[in-house]
mmCIF file of C-alpha atoms in Angstrom:
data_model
loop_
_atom_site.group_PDB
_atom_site.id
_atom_site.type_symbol
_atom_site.label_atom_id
_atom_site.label_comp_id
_atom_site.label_asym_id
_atom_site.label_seq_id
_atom_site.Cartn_x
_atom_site.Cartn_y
_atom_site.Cartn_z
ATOM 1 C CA UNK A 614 12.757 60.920 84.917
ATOM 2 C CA UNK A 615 15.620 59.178 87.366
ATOM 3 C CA UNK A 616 16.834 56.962 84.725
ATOM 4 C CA UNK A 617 16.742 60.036 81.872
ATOM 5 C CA UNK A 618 18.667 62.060 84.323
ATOM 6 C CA UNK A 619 20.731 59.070 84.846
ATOM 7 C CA UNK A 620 21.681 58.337 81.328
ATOM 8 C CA UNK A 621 22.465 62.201 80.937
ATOM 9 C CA UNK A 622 25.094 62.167 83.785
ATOM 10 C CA UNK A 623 26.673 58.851 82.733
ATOM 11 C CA UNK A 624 26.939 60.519 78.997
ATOM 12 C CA UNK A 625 28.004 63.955 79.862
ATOM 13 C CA UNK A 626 30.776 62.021 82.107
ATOM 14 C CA UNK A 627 31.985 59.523 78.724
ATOM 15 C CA UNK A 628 31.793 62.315 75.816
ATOM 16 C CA UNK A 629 34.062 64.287 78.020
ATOM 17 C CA UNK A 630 37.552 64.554 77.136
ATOM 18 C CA UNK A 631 40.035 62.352 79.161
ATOM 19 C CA UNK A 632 43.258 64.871 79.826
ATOM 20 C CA UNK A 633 46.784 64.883 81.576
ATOM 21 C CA UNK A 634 47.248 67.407 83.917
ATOM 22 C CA UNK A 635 50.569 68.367 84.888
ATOM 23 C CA UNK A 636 51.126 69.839 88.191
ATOM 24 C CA UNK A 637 54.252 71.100 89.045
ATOM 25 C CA UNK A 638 54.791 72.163 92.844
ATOM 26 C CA UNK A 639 57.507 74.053 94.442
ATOM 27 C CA UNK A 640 58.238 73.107 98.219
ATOM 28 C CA UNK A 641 60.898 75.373 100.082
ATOM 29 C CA UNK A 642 63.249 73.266 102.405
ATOM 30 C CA UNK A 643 66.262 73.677 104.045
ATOM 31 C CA UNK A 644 68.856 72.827 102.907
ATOM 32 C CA UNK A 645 67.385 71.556 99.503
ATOM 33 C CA UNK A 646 64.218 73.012 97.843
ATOM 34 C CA UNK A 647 62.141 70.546 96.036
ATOM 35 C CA UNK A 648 60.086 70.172 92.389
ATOM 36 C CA UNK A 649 57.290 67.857 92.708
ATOM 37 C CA UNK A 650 55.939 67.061 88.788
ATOM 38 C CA UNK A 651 52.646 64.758 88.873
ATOM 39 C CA UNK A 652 50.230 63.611 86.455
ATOM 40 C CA UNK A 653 47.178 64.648 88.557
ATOM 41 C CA UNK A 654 45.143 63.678 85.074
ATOM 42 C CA UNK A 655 43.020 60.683 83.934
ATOM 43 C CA UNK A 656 44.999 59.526 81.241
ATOM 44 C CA UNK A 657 49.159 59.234 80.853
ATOM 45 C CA UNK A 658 51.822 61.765 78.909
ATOM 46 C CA UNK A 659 53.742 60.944 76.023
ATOM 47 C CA UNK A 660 57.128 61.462 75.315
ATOM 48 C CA UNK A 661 57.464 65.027 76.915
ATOM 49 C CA UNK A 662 59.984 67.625 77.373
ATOM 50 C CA UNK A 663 59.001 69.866 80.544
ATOM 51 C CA UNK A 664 60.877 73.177 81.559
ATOM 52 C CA UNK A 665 60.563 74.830 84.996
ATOM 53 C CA UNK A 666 62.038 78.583 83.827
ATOM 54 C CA UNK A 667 62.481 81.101 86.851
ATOM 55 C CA UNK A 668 63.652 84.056 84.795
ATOM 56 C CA UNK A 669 60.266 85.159 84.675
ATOM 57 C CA UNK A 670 59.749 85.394 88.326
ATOM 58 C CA UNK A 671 59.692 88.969 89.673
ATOM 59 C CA UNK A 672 62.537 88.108 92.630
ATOM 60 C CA UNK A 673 65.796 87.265 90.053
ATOM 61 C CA UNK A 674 65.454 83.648 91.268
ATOM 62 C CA UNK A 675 68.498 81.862 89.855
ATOM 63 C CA UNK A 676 70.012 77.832 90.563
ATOM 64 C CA UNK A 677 72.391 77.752 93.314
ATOM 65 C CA UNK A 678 74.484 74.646 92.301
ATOM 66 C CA UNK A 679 77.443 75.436 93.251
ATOM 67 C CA UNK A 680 79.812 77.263 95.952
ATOM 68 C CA UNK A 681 80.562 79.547 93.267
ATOM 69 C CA UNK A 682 78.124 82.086 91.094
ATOM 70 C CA UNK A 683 75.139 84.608 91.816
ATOM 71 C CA UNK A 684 73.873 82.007 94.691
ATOM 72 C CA UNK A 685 74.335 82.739 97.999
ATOM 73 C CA UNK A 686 75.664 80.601 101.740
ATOM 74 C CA UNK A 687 74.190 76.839 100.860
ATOM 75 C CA UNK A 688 74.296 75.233 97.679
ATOM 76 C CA UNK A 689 72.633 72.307 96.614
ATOM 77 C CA UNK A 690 73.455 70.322 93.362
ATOM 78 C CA UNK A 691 70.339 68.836 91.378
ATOM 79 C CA UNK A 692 69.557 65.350 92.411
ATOM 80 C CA UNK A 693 66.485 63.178 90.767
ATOM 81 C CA UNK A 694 64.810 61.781 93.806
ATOM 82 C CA UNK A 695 61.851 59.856 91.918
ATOM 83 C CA UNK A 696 60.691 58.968 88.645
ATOM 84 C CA UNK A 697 63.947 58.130 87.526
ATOM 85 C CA UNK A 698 62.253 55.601 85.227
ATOM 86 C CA UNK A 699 60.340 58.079 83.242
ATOM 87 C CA UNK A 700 63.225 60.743 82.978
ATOM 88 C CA UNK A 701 65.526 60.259 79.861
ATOM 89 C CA UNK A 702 67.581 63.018 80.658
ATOM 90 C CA UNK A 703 67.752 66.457 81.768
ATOM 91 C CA UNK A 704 69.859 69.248 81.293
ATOM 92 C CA UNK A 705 72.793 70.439 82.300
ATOM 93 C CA UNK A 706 72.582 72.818 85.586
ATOM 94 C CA UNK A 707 75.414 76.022 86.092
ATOM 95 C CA UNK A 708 75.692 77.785 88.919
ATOM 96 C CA UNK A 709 73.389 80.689 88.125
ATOM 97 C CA UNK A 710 70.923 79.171 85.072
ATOM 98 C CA UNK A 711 67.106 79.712 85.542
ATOM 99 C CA UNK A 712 65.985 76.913 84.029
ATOM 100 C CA UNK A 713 65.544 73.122 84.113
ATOM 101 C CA UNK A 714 64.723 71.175 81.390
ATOM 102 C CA UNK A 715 63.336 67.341 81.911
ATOM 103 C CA UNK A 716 62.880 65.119 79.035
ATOM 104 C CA UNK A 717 60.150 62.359 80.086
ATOM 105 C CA UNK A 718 59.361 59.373 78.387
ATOM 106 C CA UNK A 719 55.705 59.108 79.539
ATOM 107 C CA UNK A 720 54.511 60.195 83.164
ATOM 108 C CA UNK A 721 51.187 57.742 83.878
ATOM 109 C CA UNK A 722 48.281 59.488 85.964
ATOM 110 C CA UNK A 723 49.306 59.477 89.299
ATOM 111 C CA UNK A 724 52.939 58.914 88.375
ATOM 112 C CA UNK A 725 55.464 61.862 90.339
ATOM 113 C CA UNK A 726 58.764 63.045 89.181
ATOM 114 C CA UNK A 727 60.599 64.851 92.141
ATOM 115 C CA UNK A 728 63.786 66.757 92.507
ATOM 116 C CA UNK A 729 65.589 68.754 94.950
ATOM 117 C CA UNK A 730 68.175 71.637 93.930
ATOM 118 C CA UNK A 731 68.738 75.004 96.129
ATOM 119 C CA UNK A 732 66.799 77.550 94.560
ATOM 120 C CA UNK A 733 68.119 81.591 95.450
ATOM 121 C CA UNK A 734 66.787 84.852 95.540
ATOM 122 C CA UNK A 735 68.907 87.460 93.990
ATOM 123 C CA UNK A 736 66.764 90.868 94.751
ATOM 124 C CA UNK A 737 68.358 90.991 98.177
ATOM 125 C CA UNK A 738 65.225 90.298 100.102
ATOM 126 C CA UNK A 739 64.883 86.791 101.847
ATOM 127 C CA UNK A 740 68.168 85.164 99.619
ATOM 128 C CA UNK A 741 68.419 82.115 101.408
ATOM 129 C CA UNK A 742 64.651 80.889 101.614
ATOM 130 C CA UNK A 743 62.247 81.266 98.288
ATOM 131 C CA UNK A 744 58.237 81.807 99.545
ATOM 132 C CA UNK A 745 55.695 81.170 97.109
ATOM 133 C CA UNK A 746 55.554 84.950 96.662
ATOM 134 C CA UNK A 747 58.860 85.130 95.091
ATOM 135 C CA UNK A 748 58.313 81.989 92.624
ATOM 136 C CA UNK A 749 54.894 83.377 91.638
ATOM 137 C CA UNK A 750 55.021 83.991 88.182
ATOM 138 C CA UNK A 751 58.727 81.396 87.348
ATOM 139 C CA UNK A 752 56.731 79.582 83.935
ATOM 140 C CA UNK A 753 56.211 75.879 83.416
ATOM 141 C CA UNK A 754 56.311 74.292 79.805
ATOM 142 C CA UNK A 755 54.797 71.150 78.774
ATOM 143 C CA UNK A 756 55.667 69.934 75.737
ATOM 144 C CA UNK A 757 54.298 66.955 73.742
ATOM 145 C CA UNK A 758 52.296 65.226 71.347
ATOM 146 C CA UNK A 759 53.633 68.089 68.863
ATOM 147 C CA UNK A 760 51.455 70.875 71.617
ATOM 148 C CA UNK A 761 53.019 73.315 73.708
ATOM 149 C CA UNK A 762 51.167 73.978 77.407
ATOM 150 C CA UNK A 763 52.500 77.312 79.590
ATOM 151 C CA UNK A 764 51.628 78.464 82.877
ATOM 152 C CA UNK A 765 53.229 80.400 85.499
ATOM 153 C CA UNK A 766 53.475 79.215 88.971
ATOM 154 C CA UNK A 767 51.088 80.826 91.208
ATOM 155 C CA UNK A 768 51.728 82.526 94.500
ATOM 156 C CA UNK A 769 50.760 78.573 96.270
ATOM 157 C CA UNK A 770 53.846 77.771 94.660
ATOM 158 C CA UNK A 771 52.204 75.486 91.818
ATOM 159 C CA UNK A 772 51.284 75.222 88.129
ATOM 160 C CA UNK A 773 48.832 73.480 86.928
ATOM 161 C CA UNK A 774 48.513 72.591 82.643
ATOM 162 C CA UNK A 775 46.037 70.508 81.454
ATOM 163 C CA UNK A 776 47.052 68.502 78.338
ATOM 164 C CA UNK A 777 44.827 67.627 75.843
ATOM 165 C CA UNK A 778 46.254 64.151 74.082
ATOM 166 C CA UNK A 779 45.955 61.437 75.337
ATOM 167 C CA UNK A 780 49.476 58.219 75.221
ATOM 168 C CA UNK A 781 48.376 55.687 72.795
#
């Protein structure tokens, strides 16, 4: 009976499906706010484009970039603080945008891609300082291996996509 249960478990455990998981987390700071990307999967990304998109958050978040624009006091340019071996490229950030786009060229399990950039609040509540209230519902895309994966950040301040597919 041990051993049948045993040989269950062990196959239950090998026919399921290895998968990526992306998890994006948002950490307020002062005077940069930071991204945190992470394959918290078993198995590693492909080429993949991911976009962090606040319009969809309910407090008019915007990219303060600049001393110029919608942004308020302190402004913080984007800066890749690790992973820059996985990132190809990313786009271009205005004063103002709601979204960042980050082209990866794989992302291994366990494997982080961080940035910091000042992120705003332009309802007129707390402008300066972004709680995970505010970026609760701000949408995360995952794209790769020809699959798109969405899901809005959560009021912890994180999204989590798990991605089917594994990197050959």
């Amino acid at each position: 009976m041990i051993k049948a249960l045993a040989l269950f478990a062990a196959s239950a455990i090998l026919s399921t499906p290895a998968l990526a998981q992306v998890t994006v987390s948002f950490i307020e700071g002062a005077p940069k706010d930071r991204f945190v990307i992470e394959n918290t999967g078993r198995c590693g990304l492909a080429a993949t484009i991911l976009t962090i998109d606040l319009s969809t958050a309910a407090s008019g978040l915007v990219y303060d970039v600049t001393d110029s624009g919608p942004g308020v006091e302190v402004f913080q340019p984007f800066e890749l603080v690790s992973g820059q071996g996985v990132v190809q490229q990313h786009s271009k950030i205005t004063d103002g945008d709601t979204a960042v786009i980050l082209e990866l060229s794989s992302l291994a399990p366990g494997e982080t891609v961080g940035f910091t950039i000042d992120i705003d609040d332009t309802s007129g509540r707390t402008e300066t300082m972004v709680a995970g209230h505010e970026i609760s519902g701000a949408e995360v895309t995952v794209k790769t291996l020809g699959q798109d994966y969405l899901e809005a950040m959560s009021a912890k301040a994180q999204a989590v996509l798990p991605v089917s597919g594994c990197a050959a």
